[in-house]
GROMACS .gro file of C-alpha atoms in nm:
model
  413
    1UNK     CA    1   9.419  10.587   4.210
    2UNK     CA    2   9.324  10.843   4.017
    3UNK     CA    3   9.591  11.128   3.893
    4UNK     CA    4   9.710  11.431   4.092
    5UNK     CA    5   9.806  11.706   3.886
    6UNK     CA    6   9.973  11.887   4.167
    7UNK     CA    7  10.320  11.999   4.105
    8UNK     CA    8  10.621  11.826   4.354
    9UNK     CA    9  10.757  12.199   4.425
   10UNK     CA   10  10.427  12.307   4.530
   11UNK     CA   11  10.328  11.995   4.740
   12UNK     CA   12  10.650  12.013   4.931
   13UNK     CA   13  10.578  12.412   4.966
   14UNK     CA   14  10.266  12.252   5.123
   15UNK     CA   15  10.397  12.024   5.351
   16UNK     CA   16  10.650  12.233   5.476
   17UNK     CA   17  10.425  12.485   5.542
   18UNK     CA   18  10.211  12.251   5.754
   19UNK     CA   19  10.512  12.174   6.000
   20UNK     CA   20  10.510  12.567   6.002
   21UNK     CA   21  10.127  12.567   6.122
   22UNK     CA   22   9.992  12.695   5.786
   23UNK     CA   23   9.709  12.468   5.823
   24UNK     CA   24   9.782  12.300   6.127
   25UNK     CA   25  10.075  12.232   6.352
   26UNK     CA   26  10.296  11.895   6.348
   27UNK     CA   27  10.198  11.796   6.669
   28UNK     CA   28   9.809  11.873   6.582
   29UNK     CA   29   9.862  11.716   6.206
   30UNK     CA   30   9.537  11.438   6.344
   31UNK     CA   31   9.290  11.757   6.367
   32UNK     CA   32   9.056  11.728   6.139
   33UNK     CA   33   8.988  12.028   5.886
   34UNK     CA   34   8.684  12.161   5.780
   35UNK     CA   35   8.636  12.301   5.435
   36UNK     CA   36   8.288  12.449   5.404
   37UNK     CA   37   8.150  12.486   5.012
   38UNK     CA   38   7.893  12.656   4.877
   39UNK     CA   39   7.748  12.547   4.524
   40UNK     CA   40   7.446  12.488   4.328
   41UNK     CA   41   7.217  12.242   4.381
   42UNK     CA   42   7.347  11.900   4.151
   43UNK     CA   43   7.623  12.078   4.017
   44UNK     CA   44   7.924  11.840   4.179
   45UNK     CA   45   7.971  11.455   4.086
   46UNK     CA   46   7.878  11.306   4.420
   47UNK     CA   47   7.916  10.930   4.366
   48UNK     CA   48   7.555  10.868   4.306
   49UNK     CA   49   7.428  10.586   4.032
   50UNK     CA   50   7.807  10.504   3.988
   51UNK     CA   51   8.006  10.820   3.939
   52UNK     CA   52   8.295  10.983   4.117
   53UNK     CA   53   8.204  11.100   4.460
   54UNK     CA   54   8.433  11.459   4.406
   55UNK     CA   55   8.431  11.587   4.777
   56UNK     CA   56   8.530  11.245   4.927
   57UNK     CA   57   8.850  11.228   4.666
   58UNK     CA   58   8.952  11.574   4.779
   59UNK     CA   59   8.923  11.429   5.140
   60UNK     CA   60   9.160  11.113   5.052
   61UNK     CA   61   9.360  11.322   4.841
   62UNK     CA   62   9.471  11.547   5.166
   63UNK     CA   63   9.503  11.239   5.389
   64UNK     CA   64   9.715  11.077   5.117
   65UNK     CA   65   9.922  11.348   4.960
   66UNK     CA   66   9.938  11.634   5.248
   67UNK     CA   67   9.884  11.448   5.567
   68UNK     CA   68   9.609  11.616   5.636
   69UNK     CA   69   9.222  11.520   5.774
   70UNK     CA   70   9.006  11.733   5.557
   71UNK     CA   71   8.621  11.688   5.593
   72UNK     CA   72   8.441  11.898   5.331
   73UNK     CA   73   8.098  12.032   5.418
   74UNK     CA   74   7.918  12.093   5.112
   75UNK     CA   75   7.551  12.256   5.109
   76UNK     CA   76   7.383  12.409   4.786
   77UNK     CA   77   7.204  12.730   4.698
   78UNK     CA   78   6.903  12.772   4.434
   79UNK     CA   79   7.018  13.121   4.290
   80UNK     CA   80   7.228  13.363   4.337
   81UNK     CA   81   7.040  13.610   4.497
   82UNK     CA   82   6.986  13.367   4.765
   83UNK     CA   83   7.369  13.282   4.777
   84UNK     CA   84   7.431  13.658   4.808
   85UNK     CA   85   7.186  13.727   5.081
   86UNK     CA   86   7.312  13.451   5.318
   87UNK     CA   87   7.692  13.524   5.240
   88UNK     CA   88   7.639  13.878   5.262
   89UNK     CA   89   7.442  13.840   5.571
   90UNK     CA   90   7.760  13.666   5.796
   91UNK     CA   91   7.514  13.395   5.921
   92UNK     CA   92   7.733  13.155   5.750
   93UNK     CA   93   8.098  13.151   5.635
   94UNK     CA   94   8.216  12.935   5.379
   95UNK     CA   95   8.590  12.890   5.182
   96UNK     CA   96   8.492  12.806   4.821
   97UNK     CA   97   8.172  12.958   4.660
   98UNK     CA   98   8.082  12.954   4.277
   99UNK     CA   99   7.845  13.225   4.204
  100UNK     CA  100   7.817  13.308   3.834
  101UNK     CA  101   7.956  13.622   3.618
  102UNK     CA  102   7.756  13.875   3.750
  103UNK     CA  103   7.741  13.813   4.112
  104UNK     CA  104   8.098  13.743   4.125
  105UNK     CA  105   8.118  14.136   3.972
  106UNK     CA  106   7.917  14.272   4.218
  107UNK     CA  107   8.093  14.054   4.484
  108UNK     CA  108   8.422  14.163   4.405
  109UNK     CA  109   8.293  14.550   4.402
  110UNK     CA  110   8.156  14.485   4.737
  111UNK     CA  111   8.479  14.355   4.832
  112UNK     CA  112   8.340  14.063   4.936
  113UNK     CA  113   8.615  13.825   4.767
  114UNK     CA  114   8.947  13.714   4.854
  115UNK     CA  115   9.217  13.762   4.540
  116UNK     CA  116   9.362  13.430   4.430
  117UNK     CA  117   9.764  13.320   4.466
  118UNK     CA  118   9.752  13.160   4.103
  119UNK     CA  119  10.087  13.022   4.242
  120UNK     CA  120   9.890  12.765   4.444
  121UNK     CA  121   9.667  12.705   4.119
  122UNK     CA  122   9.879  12.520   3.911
  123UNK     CA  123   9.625  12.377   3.739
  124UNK     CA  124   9.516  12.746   3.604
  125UNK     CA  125   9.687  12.624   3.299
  126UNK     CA  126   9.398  12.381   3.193
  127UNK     CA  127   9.164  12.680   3.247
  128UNK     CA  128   9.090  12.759   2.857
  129UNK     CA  129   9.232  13.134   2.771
  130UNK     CA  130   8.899  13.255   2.643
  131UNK     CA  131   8.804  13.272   3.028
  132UNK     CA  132   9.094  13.497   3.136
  133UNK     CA  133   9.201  13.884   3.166
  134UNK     CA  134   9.006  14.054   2.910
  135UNK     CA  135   8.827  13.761   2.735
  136UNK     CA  136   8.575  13.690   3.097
  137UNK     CA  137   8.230  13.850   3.036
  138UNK     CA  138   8.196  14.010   3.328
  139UNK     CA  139   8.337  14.399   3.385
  140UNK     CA  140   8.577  14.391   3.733
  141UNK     CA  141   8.924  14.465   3.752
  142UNK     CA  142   9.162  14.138   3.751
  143UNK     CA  143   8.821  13.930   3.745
  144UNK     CA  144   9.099  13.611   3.713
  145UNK     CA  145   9.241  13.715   4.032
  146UNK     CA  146   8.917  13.675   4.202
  147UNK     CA  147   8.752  13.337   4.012
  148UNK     CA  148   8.841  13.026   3.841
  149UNK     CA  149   8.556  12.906   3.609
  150UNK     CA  150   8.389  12.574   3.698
  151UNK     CA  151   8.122  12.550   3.399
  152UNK     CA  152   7.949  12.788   3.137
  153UNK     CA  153   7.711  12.812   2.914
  154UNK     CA  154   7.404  12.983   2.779
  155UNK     CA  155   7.018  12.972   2.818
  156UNK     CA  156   6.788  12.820   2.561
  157UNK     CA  157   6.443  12.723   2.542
  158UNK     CA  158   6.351  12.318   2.581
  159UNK     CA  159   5.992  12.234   2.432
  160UNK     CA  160   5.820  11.913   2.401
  161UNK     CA  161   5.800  11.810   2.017
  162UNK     CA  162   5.497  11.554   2.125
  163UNK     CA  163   5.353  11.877   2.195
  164UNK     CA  164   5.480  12.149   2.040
  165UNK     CA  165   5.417  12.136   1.674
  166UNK     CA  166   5.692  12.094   1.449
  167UNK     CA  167   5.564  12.352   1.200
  168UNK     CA  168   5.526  12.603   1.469
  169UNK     CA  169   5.657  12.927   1.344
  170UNK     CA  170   5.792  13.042   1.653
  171UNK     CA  171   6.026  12.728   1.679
  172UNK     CA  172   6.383  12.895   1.712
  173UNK     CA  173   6.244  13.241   1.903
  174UNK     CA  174   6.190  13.359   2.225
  175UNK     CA  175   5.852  13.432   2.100
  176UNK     CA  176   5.752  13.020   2.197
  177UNK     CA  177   5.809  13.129   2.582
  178UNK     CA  178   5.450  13.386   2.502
  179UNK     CA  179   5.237  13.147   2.193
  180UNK     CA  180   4.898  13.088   2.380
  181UNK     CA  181   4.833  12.799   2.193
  182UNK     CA  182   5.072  12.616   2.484
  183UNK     CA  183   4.876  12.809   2.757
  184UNK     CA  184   4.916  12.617   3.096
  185UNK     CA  185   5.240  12.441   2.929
  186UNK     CA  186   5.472  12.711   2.955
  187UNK     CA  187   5.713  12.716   3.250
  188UNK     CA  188   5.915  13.081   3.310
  189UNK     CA  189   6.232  13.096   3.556
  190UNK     CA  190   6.146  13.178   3.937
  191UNK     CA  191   6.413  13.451   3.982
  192UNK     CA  192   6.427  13.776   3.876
  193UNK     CA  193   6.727  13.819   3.629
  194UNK     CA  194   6.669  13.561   3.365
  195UNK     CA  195   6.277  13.568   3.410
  196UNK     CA  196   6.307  13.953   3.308
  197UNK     CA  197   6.649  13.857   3.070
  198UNK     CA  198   6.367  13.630   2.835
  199UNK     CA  199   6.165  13.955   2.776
  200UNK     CA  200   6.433  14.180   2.698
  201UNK     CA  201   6.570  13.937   2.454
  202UNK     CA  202   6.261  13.899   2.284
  203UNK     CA  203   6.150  14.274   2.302
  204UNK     CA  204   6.546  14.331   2.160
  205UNK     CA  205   6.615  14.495   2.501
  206UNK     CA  206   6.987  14.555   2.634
  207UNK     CA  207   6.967  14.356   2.949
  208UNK     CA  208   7.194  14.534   3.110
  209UNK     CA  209   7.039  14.914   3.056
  210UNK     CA  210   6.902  15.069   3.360
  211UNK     CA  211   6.654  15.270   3.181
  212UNK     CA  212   6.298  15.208   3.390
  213UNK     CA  213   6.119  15.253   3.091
  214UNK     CA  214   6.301  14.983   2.897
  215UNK     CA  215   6.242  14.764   3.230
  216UNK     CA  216   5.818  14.817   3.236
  217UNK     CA  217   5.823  14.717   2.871
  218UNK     CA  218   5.972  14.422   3.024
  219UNK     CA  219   5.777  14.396   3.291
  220UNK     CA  220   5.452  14.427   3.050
  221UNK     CA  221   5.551  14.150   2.847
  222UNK     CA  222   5.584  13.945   3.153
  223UNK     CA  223   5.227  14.019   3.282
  224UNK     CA  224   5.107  13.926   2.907
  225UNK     CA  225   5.295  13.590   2.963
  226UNK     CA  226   5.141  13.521   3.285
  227UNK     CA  227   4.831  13.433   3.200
  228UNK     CA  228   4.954  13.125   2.969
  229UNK     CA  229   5.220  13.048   3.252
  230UNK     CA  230   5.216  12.688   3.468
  231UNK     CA  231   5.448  12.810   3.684
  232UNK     CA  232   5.764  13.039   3.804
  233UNK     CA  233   6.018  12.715   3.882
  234UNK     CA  234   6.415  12.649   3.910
  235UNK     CA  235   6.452  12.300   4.001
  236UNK     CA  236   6.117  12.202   3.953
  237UNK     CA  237   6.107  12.205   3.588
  238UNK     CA  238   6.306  11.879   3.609
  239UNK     CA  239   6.028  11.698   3.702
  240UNK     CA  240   5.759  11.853   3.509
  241UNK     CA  241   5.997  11.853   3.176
  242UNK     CA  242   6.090  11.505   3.185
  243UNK     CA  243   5.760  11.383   3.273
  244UNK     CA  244   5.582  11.588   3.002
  245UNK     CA  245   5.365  11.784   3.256
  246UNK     CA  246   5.507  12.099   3.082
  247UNK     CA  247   5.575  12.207   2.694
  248UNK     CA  248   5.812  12.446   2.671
  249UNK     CA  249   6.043  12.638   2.911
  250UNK     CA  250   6.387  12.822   2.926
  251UNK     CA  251   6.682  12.692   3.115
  252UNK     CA  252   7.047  12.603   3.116
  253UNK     CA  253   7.224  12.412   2.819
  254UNK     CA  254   7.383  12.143   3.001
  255UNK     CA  255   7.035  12.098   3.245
  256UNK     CA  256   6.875  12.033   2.903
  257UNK     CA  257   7.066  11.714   2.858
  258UNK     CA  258   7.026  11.582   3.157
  259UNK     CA  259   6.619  11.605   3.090
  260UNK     CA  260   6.673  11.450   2.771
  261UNK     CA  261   6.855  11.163   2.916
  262UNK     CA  262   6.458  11.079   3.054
  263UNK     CA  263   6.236  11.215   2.788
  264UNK     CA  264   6.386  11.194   2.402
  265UNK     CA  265   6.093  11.393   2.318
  266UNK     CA  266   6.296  11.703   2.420
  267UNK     CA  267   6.441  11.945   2.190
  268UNK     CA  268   6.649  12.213   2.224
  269UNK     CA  269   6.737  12.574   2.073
  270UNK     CA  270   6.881  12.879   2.148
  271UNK     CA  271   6.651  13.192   2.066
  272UNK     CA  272   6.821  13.377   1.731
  273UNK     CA  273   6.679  13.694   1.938
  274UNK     CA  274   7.019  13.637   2.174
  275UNK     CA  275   7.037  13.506   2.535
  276UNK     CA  276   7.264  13.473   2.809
  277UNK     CA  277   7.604  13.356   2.832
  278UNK     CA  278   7.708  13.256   3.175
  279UNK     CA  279   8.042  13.135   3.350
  280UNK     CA  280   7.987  12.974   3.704
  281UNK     CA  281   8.310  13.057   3.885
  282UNK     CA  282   8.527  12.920   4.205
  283UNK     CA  283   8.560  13.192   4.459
  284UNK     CA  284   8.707  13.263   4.833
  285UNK     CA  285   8.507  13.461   5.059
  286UNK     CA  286   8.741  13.741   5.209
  287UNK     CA  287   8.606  13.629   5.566
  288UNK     CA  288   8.693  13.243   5.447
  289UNK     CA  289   8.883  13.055   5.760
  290UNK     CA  290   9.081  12.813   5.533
  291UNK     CA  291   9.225  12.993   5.286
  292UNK     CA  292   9.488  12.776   5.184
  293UNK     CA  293   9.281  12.448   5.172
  294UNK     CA  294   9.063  12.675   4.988
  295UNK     CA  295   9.310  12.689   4.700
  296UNK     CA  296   9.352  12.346   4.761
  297UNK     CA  297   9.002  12.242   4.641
  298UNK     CA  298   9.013  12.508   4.377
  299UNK     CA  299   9.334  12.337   4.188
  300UNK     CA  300   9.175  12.030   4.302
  301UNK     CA  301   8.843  12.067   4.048
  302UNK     CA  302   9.063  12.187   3.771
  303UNK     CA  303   9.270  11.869   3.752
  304UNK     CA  304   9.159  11.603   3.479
  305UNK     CA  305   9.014  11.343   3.594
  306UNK     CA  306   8.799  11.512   3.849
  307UNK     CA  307   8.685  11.816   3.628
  308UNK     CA  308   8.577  11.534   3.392
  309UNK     CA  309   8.393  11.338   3.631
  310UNK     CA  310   8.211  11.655   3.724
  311UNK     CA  311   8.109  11.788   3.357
  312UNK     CA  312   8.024  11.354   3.313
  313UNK     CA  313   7.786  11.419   3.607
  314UNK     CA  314   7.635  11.774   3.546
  315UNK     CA  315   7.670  11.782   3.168
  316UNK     CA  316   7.726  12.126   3.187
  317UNK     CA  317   8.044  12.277   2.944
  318UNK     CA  318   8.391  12.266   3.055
  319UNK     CA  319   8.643  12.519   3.087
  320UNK     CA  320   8.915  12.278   3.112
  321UNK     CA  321   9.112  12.182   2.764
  322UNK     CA  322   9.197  11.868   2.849
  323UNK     CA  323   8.828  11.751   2.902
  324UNK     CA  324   8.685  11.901   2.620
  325UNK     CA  325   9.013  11.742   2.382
  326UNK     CA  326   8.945  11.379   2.573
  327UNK     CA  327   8.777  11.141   2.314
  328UNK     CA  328   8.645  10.949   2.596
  329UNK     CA  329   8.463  11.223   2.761
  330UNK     CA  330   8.343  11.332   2.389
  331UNK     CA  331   8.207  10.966   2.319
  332UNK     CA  332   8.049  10.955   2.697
  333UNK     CA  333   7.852  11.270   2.572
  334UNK     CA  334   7.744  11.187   2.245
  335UNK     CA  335   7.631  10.818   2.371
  336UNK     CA  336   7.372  11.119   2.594
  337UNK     CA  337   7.275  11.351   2.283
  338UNK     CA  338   7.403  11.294   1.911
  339UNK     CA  339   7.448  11.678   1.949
  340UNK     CA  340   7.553  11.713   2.302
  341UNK     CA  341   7.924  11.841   2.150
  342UNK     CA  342   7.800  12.111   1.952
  343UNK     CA  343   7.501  12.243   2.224
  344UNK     CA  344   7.781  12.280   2.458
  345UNK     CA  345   8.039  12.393   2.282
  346UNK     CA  346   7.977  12.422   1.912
  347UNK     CA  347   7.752  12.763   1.982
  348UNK     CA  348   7.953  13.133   1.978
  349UNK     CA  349   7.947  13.305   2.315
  350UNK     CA  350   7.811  13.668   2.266
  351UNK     CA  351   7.943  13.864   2.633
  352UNK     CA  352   7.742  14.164   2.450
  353UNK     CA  353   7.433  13.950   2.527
  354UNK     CA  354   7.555  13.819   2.885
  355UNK     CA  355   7.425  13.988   3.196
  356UNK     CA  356   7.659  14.253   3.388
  357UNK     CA  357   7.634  14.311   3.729
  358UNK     CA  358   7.365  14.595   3.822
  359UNK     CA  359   7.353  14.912   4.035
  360UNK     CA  360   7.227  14.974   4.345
  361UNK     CA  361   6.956  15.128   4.217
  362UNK     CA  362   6.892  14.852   3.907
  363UNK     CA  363   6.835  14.602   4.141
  364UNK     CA  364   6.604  14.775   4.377
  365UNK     CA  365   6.438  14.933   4.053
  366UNK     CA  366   6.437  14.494   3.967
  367UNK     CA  367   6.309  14.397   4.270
  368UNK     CA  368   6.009  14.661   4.288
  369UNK     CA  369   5.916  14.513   3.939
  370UNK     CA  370   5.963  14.162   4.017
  371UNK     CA  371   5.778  14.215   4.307
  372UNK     CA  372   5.460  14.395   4.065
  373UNK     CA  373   5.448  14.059   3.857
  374UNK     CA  374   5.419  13.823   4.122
  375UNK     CA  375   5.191  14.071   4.306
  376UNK     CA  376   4.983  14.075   3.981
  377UNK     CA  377   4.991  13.660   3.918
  378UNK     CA  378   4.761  13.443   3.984
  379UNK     CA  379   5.016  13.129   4.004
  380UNK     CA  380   5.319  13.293   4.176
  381UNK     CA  381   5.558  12.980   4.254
  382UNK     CA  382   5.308  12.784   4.414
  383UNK     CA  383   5.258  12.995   4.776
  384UNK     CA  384   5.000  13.196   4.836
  385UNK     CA  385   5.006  13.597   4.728
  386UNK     CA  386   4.888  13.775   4.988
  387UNK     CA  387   4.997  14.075   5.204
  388UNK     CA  388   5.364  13.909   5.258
  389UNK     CA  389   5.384  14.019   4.890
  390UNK     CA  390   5.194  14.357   4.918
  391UNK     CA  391   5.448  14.449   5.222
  392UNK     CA  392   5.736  14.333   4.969
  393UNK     CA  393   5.673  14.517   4.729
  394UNK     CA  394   5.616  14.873   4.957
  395UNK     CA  395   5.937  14.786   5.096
  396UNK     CA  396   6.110  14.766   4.755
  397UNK     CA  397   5.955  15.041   4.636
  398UNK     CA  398   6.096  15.268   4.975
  399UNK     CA  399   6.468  15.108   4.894
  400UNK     CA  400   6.442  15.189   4.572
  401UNK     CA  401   6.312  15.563   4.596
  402UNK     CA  402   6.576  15.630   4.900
  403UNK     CA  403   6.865  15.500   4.656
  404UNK     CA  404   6.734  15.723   4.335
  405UNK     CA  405   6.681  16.017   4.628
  406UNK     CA  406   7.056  15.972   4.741
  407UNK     CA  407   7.178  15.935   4.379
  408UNK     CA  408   7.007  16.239   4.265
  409UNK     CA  409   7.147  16.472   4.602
  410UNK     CA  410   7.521  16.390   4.489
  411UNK     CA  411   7.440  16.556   4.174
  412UNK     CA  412   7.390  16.843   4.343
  413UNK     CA  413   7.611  16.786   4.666
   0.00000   0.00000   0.00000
């Protein structure tokens, strides 16, 4: 049985309240519960090839400690732009989402979020202090109020070394993302934000300046890329990574490991040019039905054993102490990568460098140039270009003049 680190005070708070009808009444205690998450894709322990199954010891841990029948339905997302558009769009209403930094600014601005009772967090206190008040990296008032970080980290660039030559001078840049000498080898991320973020960093762009000038330069350097480009991918570049089909490619720290886990021919560095720091953070919708339970699973995934069992499974960095201070959860890592410590956590965090949540009018202006590139490649993500894309991009391009048009009228208004 594994340990609960739910206080007594609160749990009888909690069962009390459930003979008040706070999540059910006494006589309707045998209803089962439904607690619908949203996450990313691989991003939970979920008791495959031996590891904690996460969701179902939430379940047991209702039935056992509140009295409760909880069934959690869980279902991923591939970015956040894709999380935002279905949440956004009320087709679907979930309790606990974990968007990262930026979304959850432009979430909470939106008032899309629910604040949090910290009171029915009490496992907040695990959460290290460099990700609360004024230490998170994105800009929103009380951002702790609205999120409890899950995992962080930053982008780097993974290349082949069976490949890539060791000597190669741009070993250590962003500049290895653009050397045609790995033309066909290079994979670049299939959404918008960090596809762009890679040529502002190496250009020495502020990623989060609005200036449309700034963002064409970007934009240019892109189209230059494209023609030495395999593919735009997310989860794809698993596959072609560890099998060697690609070189070199950008993506997350901890997604690194778990390629190298298959392929020890994979290195690892993060550009000196700067990249992004992220925090992927637990949230409640402000429509969620199941508030409370909500919390729940939020204090739930903070407690020890579980939030170790997850970063185990993801190898993605923790935010709780007492995982990162466990010498059994430091051993289990460095038995991965004889580094795996220090790519995770050894690395300073620069929120100068991290993305902030955009206008309006930034991400139409985004969009519309998005849109241009994969208008103007020949590989796209593997679909047909066509008229879809030519109709995409007019669209974008109305949004985005309407928004500058309406912007511009208040000036004078």
């Amino acid at each position: 049985m594994m340990k609960k680190h739910v206080s007594r005070l609160l749990l009888a708070c909690i069962l009390m309240m459930l003979c008040m009808g706070a999540f059910t009444s006494c006589e309707e205690k045998d209803e089962t519960l439904t607690l619908y998450v949203y996450n990313w894709g691989e991003y939970i322990s979920d008791g495959s090839e031996d590891s904690v199954n996460s969701n179902l010891e939430f379940e047991k841990y209702c039935k056992e400690e509140l009295g409760i029948t909880v069934k959690v339905n869980y279902s991923t997302f591939a970015s956040n732009e894709s999380m935002y558009a279905k949440v956004s769009s009320g087709s679907a209403k979930y309790d606990v989402i974990i968007p990262s930094d930026y979304m959850i600014e432009r979430m909470v601005k939106e008032e899309m979020l629910a604040p949090l009772d910290l009171s029915k967090i009490p496992n907040y206190q695990y959460i290290d202090d460099a990700f609360k008040g004024e230490n998170v990296y994105y800009e929103c008032d009380s951002a702790e109020t609205y999120s409890i970080p899950y995992f962080y980290g930053m982008i780097g660039i993974i290349y082949n070394t069976s490949i890539v030559k060791e000597n190669d001078e741009q070993i250590g840049s962003w500049g290895l993302m653009w050397d045609d000498e790995y033309k066909g080898d290079i994979l670049q991320f299939n959404n918008s934000r960090d596809a762009f973020g890679t040529a502002q960093y190496k250009l020495g762009l502020d990623v989060n300046d609005e200036n449309e000038d700034n963002w064409r330069l970007a934009l240019d350097e892109l189209l230059k890329q494209k023609k030495f480009v395999q593919g735009y991918v997310m989860d794809e570049i698993f596959n072609k990574m560890q099998s060697g089909s690609a070189a070199i490619a950008a993506y997350y720290a901890g997604d690194y490991l778990s390629m190298y886990e298959d392929n020890d021919d994979l290195a690892f560095f993060y550009p000196k040019e700067g990249t992004n720091s992220y925090i992927d953070a637990m949230c409640i919708p402000k429509n969620a039905q199941n508030k409370d339970l909500a919390h729940e699973y939020i204090n739930f995934m903070c407690s020890h054993d579980i939030a170790m069992a997850n970063a185990l499974y993801t190898y993605y960095a923790s935010p709780v102490t007492t995982v990162v201070e466990d010498p059994e959860y430091q051993d289990a890592m460095a038995e991965i990568h004889e580094d795996a410590m220090d790519i995770l956590y050894g690395q300073p965090h620069d929120p100068s460098k991290a993305y902030l949540n955009l206008t309006p009018e930034g991400l139409a202006m985004q969009n519309v140039l998005w849109e241009e590139l994969k208008a103007k490649s020949s590989i796209g993500d593997g679909i047909y270009i066509g008229c879809g894309v030519i109709l995409g991009v007019l669209a974008s391009i109305v949004v985005y003049q309407l928004i500058r048009k309406r912007r511009w009228s208040k000036l004078y208004d």
